Amino acid sequence: MEERGMEEQGMEQMAAPKLTRKELEDRLRAEFPEMFHAMSGYLIEDVWYGGGLVRRRYDPTSLRPGGTVSGPTIMALADFTMYVAVLSAIGWVPLAVTTNLTINFLKRPAARDLLAQARLLKLGKRLAVGEVGIRSDGEEDLVAHVTSTYSIPPPVK
Amino acid sequence: MEERGMEEQGMEQMAAPKLTRKELEDRLRAEFPEMFHAMSGYLIEDVWYGGGLVRRRYDPTSLRPGGTVSGPTIMALADFTMYVAVLSAIGWVPLAVTTNLTINFLKRPAARDLLAQARLLKLGKRLAVGEVGIRSDGEEDLVAHVTSTYSIPPPVK
Amino acid sequence: MEERGMEEQGMEQMAAPKLTRKELEDRLRAEFPEMFHAMSGYLIEDVWYGGGLVRRRYDPTSLRPGGTVSGPTIMALADFTMYVAVLSAIGWVPLAVTTNLTINFLKRPAARDLLAQARLLKLGKRLAVGEVGIRSDGEEDLVAHVTSTYSIPPPVK
Amino acid sequence: MEERGMEEQGMEQMAAPKLTRKELEDRLRAEFPEMFHAMSGYLIEDVWYGGGLVRRRYDPTSLRPGGTVSGPTIMALADFTMYVAVLSAIGWVPLAVTTNLTINFLKRPAARDLLAQARLLKLGKRLAVGEVGIRSDGEEDLVAHVTSTYSIPPPVK
């Protein structure tokens, strides 16, 4: 067992995502217009099979005292990035819903963009489990770490 | 909302909160003006020692497809209500920060106000741990259940 | 142990459990003999629809330095008590499995029996979510608080 | 930002651990004799600054029906491996205690040894946060994923 490559294992990362970045953005824009408005700060930077990278633009109105990005802003970003990772692996199933999310806040984020990277740890028929690392743009240390479970609805017949 | 005993155990409930509802609202309004704007949907309904009850007004822009309130809206409400519970027990220490939050989403919320009730399970010198139950107004079943830890900064000397 | 209302809300508590305490013990003894050996310290004290109360006898070999019960002992007790609560509501479905468990350790347990009380927060077709409070026998404060999800296998046809 | 190397960042992995594998084993054996007995199935395979790799020998008595290793066995292994990772970074501070642990069970483990690998995500003065991946020996997929927080006692003066 090779020791320090936890993320190298698991999902087949060479596989193509079920939705390209462009397809995903078009779908989200068309079907979640209210969300998309609230979400105007989000930018899907990359999508691969079982994972995704999302940028959240710096927005002074989400600041907490001391100039940092608020916890709820980080949780929302993590949840959205996990959603992107789930859809990348199962295709457009918009009614996939979060059943569980655990976040550890690790470091006060800087007053700049956040980058969240999600990857699935497991993809079952009924549940997808993944983790998300969130960083301030240009920094190495994690601002927060999330694990989350999505429930996948049964296929429509 | 019938309170149903969640808060009957644990913290000494007869004790007065360190901040009244009015004091808490005034402080939040004065010191977190940006948050307060984002938070205009929140209404602190009750505060007691080690707990609080917060209403989140129904806001169509936070809806998900299918007419339900979004997960991030629920997470933000839970985090804020836990913050109220922590401050009720330690007084105005605005730099108390969330270190960990676990949420289980249990039921699709209705298109109406949400009510979140938090209570501390433990109040230590360095950490406060609590749980939050979130319901749609007028309903009994939980929409979501949260446990969360806040880190309490050392007293300034 | 005074039960203090944790289980007063949520599940229909007047309903009879799907398995009595006696039936549950007999089944566990017959079908999980290895576990039952390891589990000889467990005593199911009560079972109701959607909940249960389990005692873990004090066992010096599970002690940590300082004379307290070890974390893994508490986690195992919480997981077992949640299993009892799930079976009380769905009947004998031994292949129900834990998918997620979050524990907050709140207080150093005393060198005496532990009592764990579980109740379901949600019972769906595929998932059951519950919480467990663990106390040292005769004490009021929680030693630990757990939330946990069980996956319920589809019915055999 | 390079995308798929979540674990490459964070702890300085080139730094020497504060305790070697040998020192750690000697200390555990000397100071936790009861635990060490219960723990005779554990083998510390590697320790580095901020991380560790622990093997849990296959033990038929910890089996669940269907021949898999029990959930509590996996939780105990994860907790111990996280403890190794914490001590690797702060030295011998035996009273460091778990305050929070979240586990996602991902796959039924095989009837063979388990390997757990932990790494710290954050090392603060008061809290250490890490994650642990658990696999069946010789397999690639994760059996379980854990995030956990340890509280570090203040230095004795």
XYZ file of C-alpha atoms in Angstrom:
628
model
C 0.000 0.000 0.000
C 1.370 3.322 -1.058
C 1.026 5.673 1.777
C 0.301 9.250 1.011
C -1.973 9.161 -1.988
C -5.381 8.890 -0.386
C -7.125 10.608 -3.235
C -5.536 8.628 -5.983
C -7.770 5.756 -5.247
C -11.470 5.408 -5.487
C -13.242 6.977 -8.383
C -12.097 6.308 -11.924
C -10.766 9.712 -12.612
C -9.987 9.129 -16.206
C -13.633 8.511 -17.070
C -15.512 11.356 -18.723
C -18.077 13.172 -16.593
C -21.727 12.471 -17.395
C -22.188 16.200 -17.959
C -19.663 18.690 -19.250
C -19.122 21.952 -17.443
C -21.080 23.754 -20.165
C -24.023 21.358 -20.012
C -24.145 21.622 -16.257
C -24.150 25.413 -16.298
C -26.859 25.534 -18.952
C -29.062 23.143 -16.999
C -28.604 24.980 -13.736
C -29.333 28.320 -15.364
C -32.465 26.989 -17.081
C -33.959 25.016 -14.251
C -32.845 26.786 -11.086
C -33.238 30.454 -12.058
C -33.857 31.662 -8.474
C -30.891 29.719 -7.224
C -28.862 30.893 -10.090
C -29.536 34.461 -9.163
C -28.500 33.876 -5.548
C -25.671 31.852 -6.888
C -24.333 34.417 -9.280
C -21.089 34.356 -7.337
C -20.408 30.726 -8.293
C -18.201 29.690 -11.174
C -17.773 26.038 -12.082
C -14.097 25.870 -12.964
C -13.774 22.186 -13.749
C -15.798 18.981 -13.772
C -14.549 15.413 -14.047
C -16.090 12.039 -13.354
C -16.779 12.020 -9.627
C -15.471 15.493 -8.874
C -15.543 19.204 -9.500
C -13.889 22.508 -8.699
C -16.015 25.581 -7.968
C -14.986 29.165 -7.336
C -16.977 31.482 -5.120
C -16.251 35.115 -5.900
C -15.362 37.339 -3.023
C -18.426 39.223 -1.882
C -18.101 41.841 0.869
C -21.735 41.320 1.919
C -21.003 37.800 3.129
C -18.293 38.995 5.477
C -18.207 38.414 9.186
C -16.595 40.891 11.564
C -12.863 40.790 11.048
C -13.232 40.655 7.285
C -13.638 36.932 6.795
C -16.131 35.025 4.704
C -19.065 33.729 6.753
C -19.514 30.104 7.723
C -22.853 29.759 5.902
C -21.227 31.028 2.704
C -18.627 28.281 3.007
C -21.256 25.629 3.769
C -23.325 26.688 0.760
C -20.268 26.520 -1.489
C -19.348 23.065 -0.190
C -22.871 21.774 -0.706
C -23.027 23.121 -4.237
C -19.617 21.690 -5.154
C -20.644 18.293 -3.820
C -23.798 18.555 -5.972
C -21.589 19.158 -9.020
C -19.502 16.079 -8.137
C -22.623 13.918 -7.757
C -24.114 15.084 -11.066
C -20.773 14.521 -12.810
C -21.136 10.844 -11.957
C -24.865 10.188 -12.311
C -25.853 12.767 -14.942
C -28.652 15.288 -14.661
C -30.701 14.063 -11.688
C -31.666 17.384 -10.157
C -33.677 15.850 -7.311
C -30.606 14.303 -5.718
C -30.679 15.803 -2.211
C -28.234 16.222 0.634
C -29.054 13.957 3.553
C -26.028 14.647 5.716
C -23.225 17.178 5.826
C -20.383 17.517 8.320
C -18.083 20.524 8.171
C -14.922 21.265 10.096
C -13.853 24.896 9.987
C -10.070 24.931 10.046
C -8.842 28.420 9.316
C -10.217 31.900 9.026
C -10.653 32.522 5.291
C -9.050 35.537 3.684
C -11.070 38.336 2.082
C -10.794 36.828 -1.382
C -12.292 34.152 -3.642
C -12.817 30.663 -2.257
C -12.089 27.493 -4.211
C -13.877 24.257 -3.350
C -12.864 20.888 -4.682
C -15.132 17.879 -4.260
C -14.603 14.213 -4.976
C -16.821 11.218 -4.406
C -15.620 8.598 -1.936
C -18.434 6.230 -2.802
C -21.086 6.047 -5.471
C -23.820 3.567 -4.696
C -27.269 3.119 -6.189
C -28.959 4.995 -3.395
C -26.244 7.065 -1.756
C -23.228 9.056 -2.862
C -20.661 10.087 -0.260
C -17.941 12.628 -0.908
C -15.532 15.078 0.594
C -14.884 18.725 -0.191
C -11.797 20.784 0.575
C -12.199 24.575 0.617
C -9.310 27.010 0.303
C -8.816 30.744 -0.120
C -7.612 31.402 -3.653
C -3.845 31.159 -3.802
C -3.446 29.569 -0.390
C -2.517 26.035 0.449
C -4.077 25.389 3.814
C -7.655 24.243 4.002
C -10.192 26.777 5.238
C -12.718 24.005 5.791
C -13.232 20.310 5.167
C -16.604 18.744 4.450
C -17.966 15.238 4.116
C -21.438 14.883 2.729
C -23.995 12.300 1.632
C -26.483 12.717 -1.187
C -29.524 10.523 -1.621
C -30.073 9.500 -5.234
C -33.731 9.073 -6.177
C -34.720 5.785 -7.829
C -34.761 5.992 -11.633
C -38.117 6.978 -13.145
C -39.689 4.113 -15.113
C -44.513 26.252 18.542
C -44.840 23.829 21.347
C -41.433 23.272 22.802
C -41.836 19.673 23.827
C -39.113 19.248 26.289
C -35.997 19.422 24.117
C -34.575 21.968 26.427
C -35.767 20.505 29.663
C -32.560 18.681 30.245
C -28.969 19.648 30.480
C -28.429 23.333 31.050
C -29.830 25.060 34.104
C -32.861 26.477 32.511
C -34.063 28.619 35.246
C -30.986 30.799 34.987
C -31.386 34.097 33.175
C -29.637 34.452 29.838
C -26.505 36.592 29.828
C -28.127 38.771 27.172
C -31.807 39.499 26.698
C -33.391 39.150 23.297
C -33.431 42.942 22.948
C -29.756 43.325 23.896
C -28.771 40.607 21.480
C -30.687 42.169 18.593
C -29.219 45.597 19.296
C -25.685 44.240 19.399
C -26.095 42.242 16.209
C -27.607 45.208 14.401
C -24.840 47.548 15.552
C -21.842 45.302 15.010
C -22.822 43.031 12.116
C -24.563 45.450 9.770
C -23.692 43.504 6.602
C -24.823 40.282 8.164
C -27.858 41.949 9.471
C -28.841 42.921 5.992
C -28.401 39.382 4.743
C -30.111 38.274 7.872
C -33.127 40.509 7.609
C -35.231 37.349 7.383
C -34.258 36.295 10.929
C -36.326 37.000 14.004
C -35.094 36.024 17.450
C -38.275 34.790 19.100
C -36.914 33.730 22.452
C -33.642 33.477 24.361
C -32.981 31.636 27.591
C -29.816 30.525 29.357
C -28.231 27.974 27.028
C -30.821 28.154 24.274
C -32.810 30.157 21.778
C -35.617 30.052 19.259
C -35.196 31.794 15.898
C -37.685 32.251 13.075
C -36.615 32.482 9.466
C -39.232 34.188 7.333
C -40.307 32.415 4.195
C -38.402 33.830 1.248
C -39.229 32.597 -2.261
C -35.702 33.390 -3.480
C -34.199 30.701 -1.276
C -36.420 28.034 -2.817
C -35.198 24.920 -4.517
C -37.113 23.334 -7.377
C -40.244 21.772 -5.968
C -40.910 24.772 -3.757
C -38.816 23.851 -0.746
C -36.385 25.933 1.240
C -32.762 25.313 0.246
C -30.314 23.333 2.323
C -27.892 26.248 2.753
C -30.735 28.405 4.083
C -31.410 25.767 6.723
C -27.720 25.425 7.586
C -27.361 29.199 7.965
C -30.408 29.324 10.238
C -29.082 26.472 12.386
C -25.678 28.095 12.712
C -27.169 31.439 13.681
C -29.516 29.866 16.251
C -26.614 27.997 17.798
C -24.728 31.312 17.978
C -27.660 32.799 19.894
C -27.610 29.831 22.303
C -23.869 30.226 22.896
C -24.112 33.975 23.512
C -27.053 33.418 25.863
C -24.686 31.462 28.076
C -21.394 33.351 27.770
C -22.591 36.886 27.047
C -21.473 39.088 24.185
C -18.355 37.321 22.846
C -18.800 37.970 19.150
C -15.629 36.158 18.128
C -16.950 32.785 19.219
C -16.689 30.737 16.028
C -18.142 27.501 14.727
C -15.526 24.759 14.542
C -17.780 21.861 13.583
C -21.326 21.411 12.339
C -23.152 18.213 11.401
C -26.578 18.399 9.819
C -29.025 15.633 8.981
C -31.742 16.666 6.559
C -34.855 14.744 7.537
C -37.818 16.107 5.632
C -38.515 18.424 2.748
C -39.475 21.746 4.338
C -42.761 23.386 3.407
C -42.941 26.770 1.652
C -43.344 28.661 4.890
C -41.388 30.056 7.832
C -38.826 27.871 9.564
C -38.353 27.728 13.327
C -35.031 26.642 14.811
C -34.553 25.816 18.451
C -31.053 25.397 19.876
C -29.868 24.199 23.239
C -26.385 23.661 24.607
C -25.408 20.113 25.494
C -22.145 21.222 27.049
C -20.591 24.504 28.016
C -16.885 24.261 28.706
C -14.234 26.931 29.000
C -13.017 26.402 25.472
C -15.844 24.646 23.657
C -19.632 24.797 23.614
C -21.550 21.936 22.013
C -25.229 22.089 21.191
C -28.021 20.728 19.090
C -30.581 22.490 16.933
C -33.949 21.194 15.755
C -35.499 22.887 12.716
C -39.188 22.655 11.835
C -41.566 24.245 9.356
C -43.852 26.608 11.240
C -46.865 24.743 12.563
C -45.455 21.282 11.932
C -44.182 18.786 14.420
C -41.685 16.706 12.476
C -38.138 17.896 12.240
C -36.981 19.233 8.882
C -33.360 18.947 9.993
C -31.275 18.191 13.056
C -27.912 19.796 13.747
C -25.146 19.311 16.256
C -22.474 21.958 16.390
C -19.393 23.037 18.304
C -18.323 26.607 18.940
C -14.849 27.579 20.043
C -14.850 30.200 22.782
C -11.886 32.565 22.671
C -9.855 32.997 25.864
C -10.941 35.993 27.919
C -9.104 39.225 27.123
C -6.905 40.305 29.987
C -32.700 6.822 35.075
C -35.252 9.511 34.565
C -35.961 9.759 30.902
C -36.630 13.465 30.778
C -38.582 13.807 27.638
C -35.973 13.127 24.948
C -38.288 10.605 23.431
C -41.495 12.513 23.871
C -41.362 14.018 20.460
C -41.108 12.698 16.965
C -42.003 9.068 16.671
C -45.459 7.807 17.630
C -44.562 6.657 21.036
C -47.705 5.007 21.990
C -47.228 2.425 19.273
C -45.905 -0.947 20.344
C -42.385 -1.837 19.253
C -42.124 -4.346 16.400
C -40.064 -6.549 18.699
C -40.295 -6.872 22.449
C -37.201 -6.697 24.577
C -37.341 -10.468 25.051
C -37.716 -11.188 21.329
C -34.843 -8.874 20.512
C -32.510 -10.483 23.045
C -33.391 -13.983 21.846
C -32.755 -13.066 18.236
C -29.449 -11.380 18.986
C -28.289 -14.311 21.093
C -29.256 -16.836 18.407
C -27.983 -15.046 15.340
C -25.015 -12.997 16.567
C -23.270 -15.415 18.917
C -19.797 -13.909 18.420
C -21.127 -10.429 18.924
C -23.131 -11.583 21.831
C -20.025 -12.813 23.518
C -18.258 -9.505 22.992
C -21.469 -7.861 23.958
C -21.957 -9.690 27.190
C -21.676 -6.350 28.961
C -24.846 -5.058 27.272
C -28.276 -5.173 28.837
C -31.323 -3.980 26.927
C -33.291 -2.211 29.622
C -36.243 -1.001 27.608
C -37.542 -0.933 24.039
C -40.394 1.117 22.628
C -41.468 2.019 19.119
C -38.609 4.087 17.729
C -36.355 3.945 20.753
C -34.493 1.949 23.337
C -32.443 2.150 26.507
C -29.289 0.030 26.869
C -26.979 -0.412 29.834
C -23.303 -1.136 29.424
C -21.868 -2.719 32.517
C -18.732 -1.168 33.932
C -15.711 -3.112 32.734
C -12.246 -2.167 34.029
C -10.599 -3.521 30.870
C -12.181 -0.812 28.738
C -10.710 1.931 30.889
C -8.469 4.695 29.672
C -5.780 6.208 31.870
C -7.468 8.257 34.531
C -10.106 5.604 35.115
C -12.639 6.566 32.490
C -14.452 4.427 29.967
C -12.798 4.509 26.550
C -14.193 6.389 23.568
C -14.567 3.251 21.426
C -16.597 1.612 24.203
C -18.966 4.573 24.132
C -19.171 4.538 20.331
C -19.938 0.815 20.309
C -22.674 1.293 22.908
C -24.219 4.166 20.948
C -24.182 2.178 17.727
C -25.796 -0.829 19.369
C -28.490 1.277 21.047
C -29.310 2.937 17.743
C -29.593 -0.554 16.215
C -32.119 -1.457 18.913
C -34.118 1.700 18.128
C -34.129 0.916 14.395
C -35.236 -2.693 14.920
C -37.952 -1.549 17.334
C -39.507 0.324 14.427
C -38.907 -1.962 11.440
C -38.816 -5.386 13.101
C -36.106 -7.993 12.721
C -34.073 -6.764 9.742
C -30.597 -7.730 10.884
C -28.873 -6.437 7.764
C -29.743 -2.835 8.512
C -26.318 -1.177 8.610
C -24.885 2.052 9.923
C -23.942 4.438 7.126
C -23.008 7.452 9.198
C -22.308 8.213 12.837
C -21.296 11.493 14.460
C -20.315 11.582 18.096
C -19.548 14.502 20.365
C -17.739 13.576 23.560
C -18.955 15.954 26.231
C -17.731 14.770 29.591
C -15.311 12.266 31.021
C -17.437 9.271 32.044
C -17.255 7.949 35.571
C -15.981 4.456 36.404
C -19.463 2.961 36.439
C -22.196 1.656 34.132
C -23.196 3.688 31.113
C -26.789 4.171 29.984
C -27.573 4.978 26.362
C -30.956 6.111 25.176
C -31.747 6.246 21.470
C -34.701 7.634 19.580
C -35.400 7.881 15.888
C -35.678 11.351 14.411
C -36.820 10.016 11.059
C -37.924 6.677 9.715
C -37.992 6.549 5.939
C -38.157 3.616 3.567
C -34.451 3.613 2.940
C -32.919 5.523 5.830
C -33.488 5.826 9.557
C -31.887 8.726 11.424
C -31.687 8.924 15.182
C -29.917 10.387 18.150
C -28.437 8.749 21.210
C -27.663 10.319 24.570
C -25.146 8.530 26.787
C -24.840 9.114 30.534
C -22.998 7.576 33.458
C -25.503 5.708 35.593
C -27.056 8.040 38.115
C -25.778 11.227 36.499
C -27.713 13.796 34.580
C -25.162 15.349 32.269
C -24.491 13.726 28.951
C -21.179 11.922 28.544
C -21.644 11.874 24.779
C -24.216 12.687 22.111
C -24.539 10.755 18.873
C -26.494 11.152 15.674
C -26.523 8.222 13.320
C -28.039 6.984 10.068
C -28.930 3.398 9.276
C -29.571 2.141 5.774
C -32.578 -0.172 5.588
C -32.275 -2.890 2.945
C -35.141 -3.217 0.463
C -37.727 -5.843 1.501
C -37.063 -9.323 0.166
C -39.741 -10.384 -2.348
C -3.914 25.506 -7.894
C -3.215 21.973 -8.832
C -6.378 20.042 -8.755
C -6.258 16.480 -7.615
C -3.692 16.451 -4.875
C -5.709 17.311 -1.814
C -3.379 15.545 0.524
C -0.201 17.030 -0.796
C -0.951 20.207 0.999
C -1.323 21.017 4.608
C 1.052 19.378 7.019
C 4.769 19.547 6.426
C 5.262 15.940 5.574
C 8.976 16.102 5.401
C 9.301 16.980 9.068
C 10.274 14.227 11.468
C 7.580 12.957 13.813
C 7.855 14.008 17.459
C 7.873 10.316 18.400
C 9.216 7.424 16.396
C 7.156 4.307 15.892
C 9.263 2.497 18.466
C 8.948 5.251 21.069
C 5.213 5.387 20.575
C 4.786 1.646 20.962
C 6.918 1.585 24.092
C 4.974 4.404 25.676
C 1.603 2.867 24.851
C 2.669 -0.501 26.188
C 4.016 1.008 29.402
C 1.248 3.444 30.179
C -1.893 1.863 28.716
C -1.459 -1.781 29.667
C -5.217 -2.544 29.778
C -5.748 -0.871 26.455
C -2.752 -2.574 25.065
C -4.235 -5.903 25.940
C -7.521 -5.038 24.264
C -5.493 -3.561 21.494
C -3.222 -6.481 20.885
C -4.602 -6.633 17.360
C -3.087 -3.245 16.485
C 0.210 -2.765 14.715
C 1.631 0.691 14.082
C 3.108 0.316 10.625
C 4.363 3.832 10.051
C 4.442 7.237 11.698
C 5.348 10.563 10.164
C 4.850 14.163 11.211
C 1.080 14.658 11.234
C 0.119 11.145 10.193
C 0.277 7.431 10.745
C -0.630 4.045 9.322
C -2.061 1.348 11.592
C -2.941 -2.261 10.840
C -5.719 -4.075 12.646
C -5.277 -7.818 12.448
C -8.229 -9.839 11.290
C -10.081 -11.204 14.297
C -13.052 -13.536 13.754
C -14.621 -12.477 17.062
C -15.238 -8.970 15.783
C -17.245 -10.244 12.837
C -20.801 -9.292 12.051
C -23.187 -11.697 10.315
C -22.100 -12.056 6.735
C -18.450 -12.272 7.720
C -17.571 -8.602 7.853
C -15.676 -6.661 10.461
C -17.985 -4.808 12.850
C -18.566 -1.081 12.755
C -17.271 -0.502 16.297
C -14.033 -2.283 15.400
C -13.579 0.149 12.528
C -14.418 3.148 14.695
C -11.941 2.040 17.355
C -9.232 1.609 14.735
C -9.924 5.048 13.253
C -9.825 6.693 16.648
C -6.560 5.032 17.570
C -4.932 5.925 14.240
C -5.977 9.538 14.654
C -4.422 9.451 18.137
C -1.152 8.272 16.573
C -1.306 11.142 14.065
C -1.907 13.695 16.827
C 0.958 12.392 18.986
C 3.245 12.345 15.952
C 2.816 16.112 15.783
C 2.653 17.176 19.430
C 4.740 14.475 21.111
C 3.703 12.355 24.060
C 0.613 14.137 25.421
C -1.446 11.140 26.439
C -4.360 13.170 27.755
C -5.247 14.496 24.331
C -8.869 13.394 23.931
C -11.307 12.983 21.091
C -14.021 15.620 21.155
C -15.743 14.792 17.881
C -15.704 11.954 15.379
C -17.728 11.523 12.207
C -17.590 8.271 10.299
C -19.056 7.343 6.937
C -19.208 3.609 6.293
C -18.673 3.133 2.585
C -18.190 -0.524 1.863
C -18.564 -3.848 3.614
C -15.040 -4.795 4.754
C -13.580 -8.135 3.776
C -12.665 -10.823 6.323
C -9.040 -9.723 6.477
C -6.751 -7.127 8.070
C -7.759 -3.479 7.997
C -5.345 -0.631 7.314
C -6.085 2.867 8.562
C -4.195 5.929 7.466
C -4.620 9.224 9.291
C -3.397 12.702 8.532
C -3.939 15.998 10.285
C -5.835 18.679 8.408
C -5.148 21.270 11.075
C -2.943 21.507 14.102
C -3.852 24.381 16.384
C -2.883 25.093 19.957
C -6.106 23.731 21.351
C -7.534 21.515 18.618
C -6.206 19.060 16.059
C -8.468 18.015 13.192
C -7.710 15.109 10.907
C -9.097 12.546 8.548
C -8.660 8.788 8.431
C -9.186 6.459 5.498
C -9.738 2.760 6.253
C -9.275 -0.030 3.728
C -9.228 -3.819 3.716
C -5.646 -4.975 3.216
C -4.868 -5.216 -0.473
C -7.961 -3.328 -1.621
C -8.202 0.116 -3.048
C -11.677 1.287 -2.158
C -12.287 2.879 1.190
C -14.210 0.816 3.718
C -14.832 3.928 5.820
C -13.837 7.580 6.056
C -13.500 9.459 9.314
C -12.959 13.051 10.342
C -12.115 13.682 13.941
C -11.133 16.422 16.361
C -8.829 16.028 19.331
C -8.621 18.516 22.149
C -5.054 19.231 23.217
C -4.650 20.013 26.913
C -2.799 23.202 27.834
C 0.909 22.622 28.526
C 1.748 21.891 32.152
C 3.770 24.680 33.719
